[in-house]
Amino acid sequence: MTLPCLPPTESAATCMCGCGEPHWGWGPHAPSSLLLLSLLCTAPLGLLGGETRQVSLEVISGWPGLPQSLLHIRAVGPNSTLHYVWSSLGPPAVVLVATDTPHSVLNVNWSRLLSPKPDGGLRVLPEDSVQFSSALIFTRLLEFDGTNMLDVAAEPLGKPYPPYSLAEFSWNNITDSLDPASLSATFQGHPVNDPSGAFANGSLAFKVQAFSSSGRPAQPPRLLHTADACQLEVALVGASPRGNHSLFGLEVVTVGQRPDCPSRREQHSIDDEYAPAVFQVDQLLWGPLPSGFLQWRPVAFSQKQRSRESALPCQASPLRPSLEYSLPQSPIVQAFFRSQSNFCSFNLTFGAPTGPGYWDQHYLSWSMLLGMGSLPVDALSPLILGIVAVALGAPGLLLLGGGLVLLLRHKQHSEYQSIN
Amino acid sequence: MEEVEETRALLAGGAGGAGTAGTAGRPRALPALYDPSHLAHRLVVLLLMCLLGFGSYFCYDTPAALQTQVKRDMQVNTTKFMLLYAWYSWPNVVLCFLGGFLIDRVFGIRWGTIIFSCFVCIGQVIFALGAIVNAFWLMEFGRFVFGIGGESLAVAQNTYAVSWFKGKELNLVFGLQLSMARIGSTVNMNVMGWLYSKIEASLGSAGHTTLGFTLMVGGITCILSLICALALAYLDHRAERILHKEQGKTGEVIKLTDIKDFSLPLWLIFIICVCYYVAVFPFIGLGKVFFIEKFGFSPQKASAVNSVVYIISAPMSPIFGLLVDKTGKNIIWVLCAVATTLMSHMMLAFTMWTPWIAMCLLGLSYSLLACALWPMVAFVVPEHQLGTAYGFMQSIQNLGLAIISIIAGMILDTWGYLFLEVFFVACVYLSLLSVVLLYLVNRVRDGNLNYSARKREEMKLSHTE
């Protein structure tokens, strides 16, 4: 077994120092002749589960009486720590930090964080242990009129309605939704000013879940995760759309220290066993692997019962650099990165003008994985591999056996003739 | 839908009890076009015969051509969608035995054809109505009625062909009918999506009403076929009057008790047949969305690649027929066909190579299999049991198609296309296994299945001496 087949669950911190690990996916660029071989090679190891981490969820509250709080996910490995800091101060945002020591800690200076100039209010100590850091900000909820399809080229999703700014949402107290057993917590919010009453019975929720080992969630799209990643599930429930065929979208801002935007990749796969009829995984990479990554399947769901009938396509626009001042301010991002960061934004849109949509049940959910380190490598399930192995191996055996039988018989036959 | 054609050559050659088109008693010379014994008149009849089957072949695959639309507008999952195919197959599990009997003893060929055409028309209309009133069960019922007519109509079509062309251009006629059937399927695959979008534009919105009207317009082809059935009945009646020609008979004799006498090679042929066809037709039924989702094809391109099996089959069937006739060695040809299909399904499952390659291979191997497999039955069954053997083969094939259609839909909904493809690979693999077994059994028993054409001639001569 060669080294590249090992499951790349080595933590970000150690991997940062190592050489760039080759990426083992399969797709149009992967040599197809090597395909089965590499699958057979990676699959059994993928099942072993890889590295586990000691994961803890902690709500860091400000001063007593203040509603603001941070959700700190700390994932400790043998020689690294990953920090995910989620916050609903301003727009929902997460800061991702990877360190190369199991002892790094998060330091929050609330008075600075809540001040107009929050630089330095959020730090990971010791500071020289930080190997990688980046952030994501969810700035706006977009809505389009899917019925008005006059100019498909210019506005493929229809005329946009004024977006909802997520900085002007009020969010619940994260402590109430914290579930230490499943390592999850939910930010649920609605606009502070809602003159039309669109969110009277509705809400937008960001459910964050961490994992202590690798695995696969029970619900589609069932992306494989490792202990290095956490899952974000965005759900829009019960809000009244402004049109009969409204399509929704999400504006996402990436923050990084490199001058260029993260690169987006569409990885095609032959395997849709875990998400029927979805043969693609979209990825956003902050730099050459291993670094920070986002990973999602281009599918959203219009019903709680996530099945093929309720699956919506999910499109992502190309990333474009954005100026910081044009975006809603996120105090934790400012606090951690000060002014040495680079912003890029892209839009995710869910659904198409035809087919199932939010209008069916006023429900929309989409999920993605965000993590640091190497991308989780998916493999074919043992059942499929088993069937293929039998289907490939048995005819060979049969032909061999049949050939032997015929050979023996032929011999007997010729002996019989010779007696005659 | 497909299996009937494959048997026609044998039934025609072996048990076809067509009346002889005598020339005696012709009252006076008629113009060529009106003279039933003249080639020009027979060409008109041939055209009608080809168009007779066009409607049912066109409508058989409408669900495949409109898969996305049916599932979206009727809000059904793939499992329920595939029931549309299953309901077509259910009546034919029984009707394969009864079709010939009904034509010979009950209705006669003319009324039989008209009645079966009516079933096809009514079935399609019910199918379309089901969509218009948004009742999926009605659509299923429509497919059931359509199924009652469809397969038996193909038998009737064969009987007409034998009755008019026996001893003349019969093989050419069968070839032309087969090509026409393929053209019907191909046109359907490539036209229905376009038709739907046109009707959608004129109605202003997509929905079950649009779907219903599209299916209704598709049903016009069935009306056309019904008109052909009426015209044929008139011409056949007229020919009987002028030429004193008997009504055509299928000559099929079905004796269910013969089944217990079927030999091991025959059972293996049945297994090959069922396992092979269940990996082809349900796949084509589900193929369009597969090509859209996995390979990023546009709906038009997906329809085109999905219909390529039929397109290839149209010209290749006669060519392969000739090849197998000239060379013999049927088991080897079947082995080649099944192995190629296995390869093609594996390509679709495990690579991202353009599906044109795999589908062309599938088209070639499917045509080759039809030419090599079906005639084998005649080598292992005495002639008086031939009708029963073919009836039984079609019956279990329909049973297999009905069951596997449902299972395929369920697999797709739960585990996706890769698993479905692996399932099809497993089916084809079972078929391959049976071919190898058949080869061994034939070899051990010194059977005649794998004789070359020359050897067959020699055997025939030695028998006659």
mmCIF file of C-alpha atoms in Angstrom, chain B residues 162-339:
data_model
loop_
_atom_site.group_PDB
_atom_site.id
_atom_site.type_symbol
_atom_site.label_atom_id
_atom_site.label_comp_id
_atom_site.label_asym_id
_atom_site.label_seq_id
_atom_site.Cartn_x
_atom_site.Cartn_y
_atom_site.Cartn_z
ATOM 1 C CA VAL B 162 -46.753 -13.296 -42.905
ATOM 2 C CA SER B 163 -50.155 -13.336 -44.530
ATOM 3 C CA TRP B 164 -49.221 -10.831 -47.232
ATOM 4 C CA PHE B 165 -45.550 -11.466 -47.803
ATOM 5 C CA LYS B 166 -44.872 -15.103 -47.050
ATOM 6 C CA GLY B 167 -42.607 -16.581 -49.647
ATOM 7 C CA LYS B 168 -41.954 -13.173 -51.142
ATOM 8 C CA GLU B 169 -40.179 -10.353 -49.363
ATOM 9 C CA LEU B 170 -40.940 -11.518 -45.829
ATOM 10 C CA ASN B 171 -37.524 -10.969 -44.224
ATOM 11 C CA LEU B 172 -37.252 -7.540 -45.753
ATOM 12 C CA VAL B 173 -40.713 -6.730 -44.443
ATOM 13 C CA PHE B 174 -39.799 -7.837 -40.934
ATOM 14 C CA GLY B 175 -36.650 -5.751 -41.177
ATOM 15 C CA LEU B 176 -38.597 -2.701 -42.291
ATOM 16 C CA GLN B 177 -41.189 -3.123 -39.542
ATOM 17 C CA LEU B 178 -38.420 -3.406 -36.979
ATOM 18 C CA SER B 179 -36.724 -0.290 -38.306
ATOM 19 C CA MET B 180 -40.046 1.553 -38.229
ATOM 20 C CA ALA B 181 -40.504 0.544 -34.587
ATOM 21 C CA ARG B 182 -37.053 1.892 -33.772
ATOM 22 C CA ILE B 183 -37.784 5.094 -35.671
ATOM 23 C CA GLY B 184 -40.986 5.481 -33.642
ATOM 24 C CA SER B 185 -39.056 5.169 -30.371
ATOM 25 C CA THR B 186 -36.315 7.506 -31.555
ATOM 26 C CA VAL B 187 -38.690 10.177 -32.822
ATOM 27 C CA ASN B 188 -40.559 9.991 -29.527
ATOM 28 C CA MET B 189 -37.405 10.369 -27.446
ATOM 29 C CA ASN B 190 -36.320 13.424 -29.365
ATOM 30 C CA VAL B 191 -39.657 15.109 -29.984
ATOM 31 C CA MET B 192 -41.680 14.846 -26.778
ATOM 32 C CA GLY B 193 -39.491 17.190 -24.737
ATOM 33 C CA TRP B 194 -39.657 19.784 -27.478
ATOM 34 C CA LEU B 195 -43.413 19.310 -27.799
ATOM 35 C CA TYR B 196 -43.793 19.787 -24.059
ATOM 36 C CA SER B 197 -41.902 23.074 -24.131
ATOM 37 C CA LYS B 198 -44.022 24.308 -27.068
ATOM 38 C CA ILE B 199 -47.243 23.468 -25.263
ATOM 39 C CA GLU B 200 -45.837 24.986 -22.088
ATOM 40 C CA ALA B 201 -45.165 28.216 -23.982
ATOM 41 C CA SER B 202 -48.669 28.325 -25.447
ATOM 42 C CA LEU B 203 -50.412 27.491 -22.164
ATOM 43 C CA GLY B 204 -48.202 29.894 -20.267
ATOM 44 C CA SER B 205 -47.049 27.527 -17.547
ATOM 45 C CA ALA B 206 -45.756 24.056 -16.890
ATOM 46 C CA GLY B 207 -47.871 21.665 -14.895
ATOM 47 C CA HIS B 208 -49.945 18.538 -15.083
ATOM 48 C CA THR B 209 -52.289 20.093 -17.670
ATOM 49 C CA THR B 210 -49.364 20.815 -19.977
ATOM 50 C CA LEU B 211 -48.170 17.248 -19.491
ATOM 51 C CA GLY B 212 -51.651 15.916 -20.252
ATOM 52 C CA PHE B 213 -51.992 17.909 -23.464
ATOM 53 C CA THR B 214 -48.507 16.832 -24.565
ATOM 54 C CA LEU B 215 -49.414 13.179 -24.017
ATOM 55 C CA MET B 216 -52.709 13.744 -25.808
ATOM 56 C CA VAL B 217 -50.885 15.140 -28.839
ATOM 57 C CA GLY B 218 -48.550 12.139 -28.654
ATOM 58 C CA GLY B 219 -51.693 10.014 -28.737
ATOM 59 C CA ILE B 220 -52.433 11.299 -32.244
ATOM 60 C CA THR B 221 -49.864 8.779 -33.475
ATOM 61 C CA CYS B 222 -52.060 6.047 -31.980
ATOM 62 C CA ILE B 223 -55.089 7.391 -33.869
ATOM 63 C CA LEU B 224 -52.965 7.260 -37.008
ATOM 64 C CA SER B 225 -52.177 3.637 -36.237
ATOM 65 C CA LEU B 226 -55.859 2.890 -35.661
ATOM 66 C CA ILE B 227 -56.674 4.370 -39.069
ATOM 67 C CA CYS B 228 -54.000 2.099 -40.536
ATOM 68 C CA ALA B 229 -55.610 -0.858 -38.781
ATOM 69 C CA LEU B 230 -58.977 0.016 -40.332
ATOM 70 C CA ALA B 231 -57.440 0.496 -43.768
ATOM 71 C CA LEU B 232 -55.577 -2.804 -43.490
ATOM 72 C CA ALA B 233 -58.744 -4.585 -42.444
ATOM 73 C CA TYR B 234 -60.523 -3.206 -45.490
ATOM 74 C CA LEU B 235 -57.688 -4.078 -47.872
ATOM 75 C CA ASP B 236 -57.304 -7.548 -46.361
ATOM 76 C CA HIS B 237 -61.025 -8.156 -46.692
ATOM 77 C CA ARG B 238 -60.921 -6.912 -50.262
ATOM 78 C CA ALA B 239 -57.965 -9.142 -51.041
ATOM 79 C CA GLU B 240 -59.854 -12.101 -49.604
ATOM 80 C CA ARG B 241 -62.782 -11.297 -51.867
ATOM 81 C CA ILE B 242 -60.660 -10.839 -54.993
ATOM 82 C CA LEU B 243 -57.978 -13.462 -54.446
ATOM 83 C CA HIS B 244 -59.946 -15.864 -52.232
ATOM 84 C CA LYS B 245 -57.166 -15.488 -49.705
ATOM 85 C CA GLU B 246 -57.667 -16.774 -46.173
ATOM 86 C CA GLN B 247 -57.390 -14.603 -43.101
ATOM 87 C CA GLY B 248 -53.893 -14.679 -41.643
ATOM 88 C CA LYS B 249 -53.263 -16.856 -38.583
ATOM 89 C CA THR B 250 -50.439 -16.728 -36.083
ATOM 90 C CA GLY B 251 -50.526 -20.507 -35.978
ATOM 91 C CA GLU B 252 -49.243 -20.365 -32.419
ATOM 92 C CA VAL B 253 -50.135 -23.376 -30.349
ATOM 93 C CA ILE B 254 -49.680 -22.815 -26.663
ATOM 94 C CA LYS B 255 -49.683 -25.811 -24.358
ATOM 95 C CA LEU B 256 -48.701 -24.859 -20.851
ATOM 96 C CA THR B 257 -48.054 -28.477 -19.911
ATOM 97 C CA ASP B 258 -45.109 -28.418 -22.315
ATOM 98 C CA ILE B 259 -43.250 -26.253 -19.812
ATOM 99 C CA LYS B 260 -42.335 -29.267 -17.704
ATOM 100 C CA ASP B 261 -40.541 -30.752 -20.713
ATOM 101 C CA PHE B 262 -38.303 -27.715 -21.234
ATOM 102 C CA SER B 263 -34.642 -28.669 -21.246
ATOM 103 C CA LEU B 264 -31.827 -27.159 -19.193
ATOM 104 C CA PRO B 265 -30.381 -25.192 -22.136
ATOM 105 C CA LEU B 266 -33.795 -23.654 -22.731
ATOM 106 C CA TRP B 267 -34.055 -22.537 -19.103
ATOM 107 C CA LEU B 268 -30.576 -21.053 -19.381
ATOM 108 C CA ILE B 269 -31.692 -19.169 -22.492
ATOM 109 C CA PHE B 270 -34.644 -17.819 -20.484
ATOM 110 C CA ILE B 271 -32.305 -16.630 -17.726
ATOM 111 C CA ILE B 272 -29.991 -14.980 -20.244
ATOM 112 C CA CYS B 273 -32.958 -13.262 -21.833
ATOM 113 C CA VAL B 274 -34.538 -11.963 -18.622
ATOM 114 C CA CYS B 275 -31.287 -10.876 -16.970
ATOM 115 C CA TYR B 276 -30.183 -9.149 -20.139
ATOM 116 C CA TYR B 277 -33.322 -7.256 -21.024
ATOM 117 C CA VAL B 278 -33.988 -6.032 -17.477
ATOM 118 C CA ALA B 279 -30.637 -4.263 -17.656
ATOM 119 C CA VAL B 280 -31.519 -2.564 -20.937
ATOM 120 C CA PHE B 281 -35.124 -1.375 -20.987
ATOM 121 C CA PRO B 282 -35.469 -0.068 -17.407
ATOM 122 C CA PHE B 283 -32.121 1.635 -17.936
ATOM 123 C CA ILE B 284 -33.378 3.391 -21.056
ATOM 124 C CA GLY B 285 -36.519 4.334 -19.117
ATOM 125 C CA LEU B 286 -34.353 6.047 -16.500
ATOM 126 C CA GLY B 287 -31.490 7.062 -18.758
ATOM 127 C CA LYS B 288 -32.366 10.617 -19.688
ATOM 128 C CA VAL B 289 -31.988 12.115 -16.214
ATOM 129 C CA PHE B 290 -28.849 10.045 -15.659
ATOM 130 C CA PHE B 291 -27.155 11.698 -18.636
ATOM 131 C CA ILE B 292 -28.305 15.122 -17.506
ATOM 132 C CA GLU B 293 -27.157 14.712 -13.916
ATOM 133 C CA LYS B 294 -23.967 12.731 -14.279
ATOM 134 C CA PHE B 295 -22.599 14.008 -17.562
ATOM 135 C CA GLY B 296 -24.099 17.487 -17.526
ATOM 136 C CA PHE B 297 -25.936 16.969 -20.823
ATOM 137 C CA SER B 298 -28.712 19.291 -21.962
ATOM 138 C CA PRO B 299 -32.153 17.621 -22.061
ATOM 139 C CA GLN B 300 -32.049 17.463 -25.875
ATOM 140 C CA LYS B 301 -28.620 15.893 -25.925
ATOM 141 C CA ALA B 302 -29.612 13.482 -23.166
ATOM 142 C CA SER B 303 -32.636 12.377 -25.208
ATOM 143 C CA ALA B 304 -30.435 11.901 -28.241
ATOM 144 C CA VAL B 305 -27.893 9.745 -26.439
ATOM 145 C CA ASN B 306 -30.689 7.798 -24.755
ATOM 146 C CA SER B 307 -32.237 6.987 -28.132
ATOM 147 C CA VAL B 308 -28.960 5.999 -29.755
ATOM 148 C CA VAL B 309 -29.585 2.354 -28.813
ATOM 149 C CA TYR B 310 -32.703 2.362 -30.973
ATOM 150 C CA ILE B 311 -31.049 4.352 -33.757
ATOM 151 C CA ILE B 312 -28.201 1.862 -34.015
ATOM 152 C CA SER B 313 -30.542 -1.070 -33.755
ATOM 153 C CA ALA B 314 -32.556 0.029 -36.791
ATOM 154 C CA PRO B 315 -29.850 -0.523 -39.424
ATOM 155 C CA MET B 316 -27.745 -3.045 -37.486
ATOM 156 C CA SER B 317 -30.425 -5.651 -36.770
ATOM 157 C CA PRO B 318 -30.647 -6.899 -40.372
ATOM 158 C CA ILE B 319 -26.854 -6.798 -40.740
ATOM 159 C CA PHE B 320 -26.236 -8.786 -37.582
ATOM 160 C CA GLY B 321 -29.065 -11.129 -38.564
ATOM 161 C CA LEU B 322 -27.238 -11.889 -41.783
ATOM 162 C CA LEU B 323 -23.927 -12.263 -39.923
ATOM 163 C CA VAL B 324 -25.332 -14.780 -37.448
ATOM 164 C CA ASP B 325 -27.120 -16.652 -40.238
ATOM 165 C CA LYS B 326 -23.922 -16.931 -42.258
ATOM 166 C CA THR B 327 -21.617 -17.926 -39.406
ATOM 167 C CA GLY B 328 -23.732 -19.841 -36.901
ATOM 168 C CA LYS B 329 -21.917 -20.161 -33.553
ATOM 169 C CA ASN B 330 -24.844 -18.526 -31.767
ATOM 170 C CA ILE B 331 -23.507 -18.967 -28.229
ATOM 171 C CA ILE B 332 -20.279 -17.176 -29.105
ATOM 172 C CA TRP B 333 -22.244 -14.264 -30.546
ATOM 173 C CA VAL B 334 -24.474 -14.129 -27.479
ATOM 174 C CA LEU B 335 -21.367 -14.221 -25.299
ATOM 175 C CA CYS B 336 -19.895 -11.297 -27.238
ATOM 176 C CA ALA B 337 -23.116 -9.334 -26.964
ATOM 177 C CA VAL B 338 -23.525 -9.884 -23.223
ATOM 178 C CA ALA B 339 -19.864 -9.170 -22.492
#
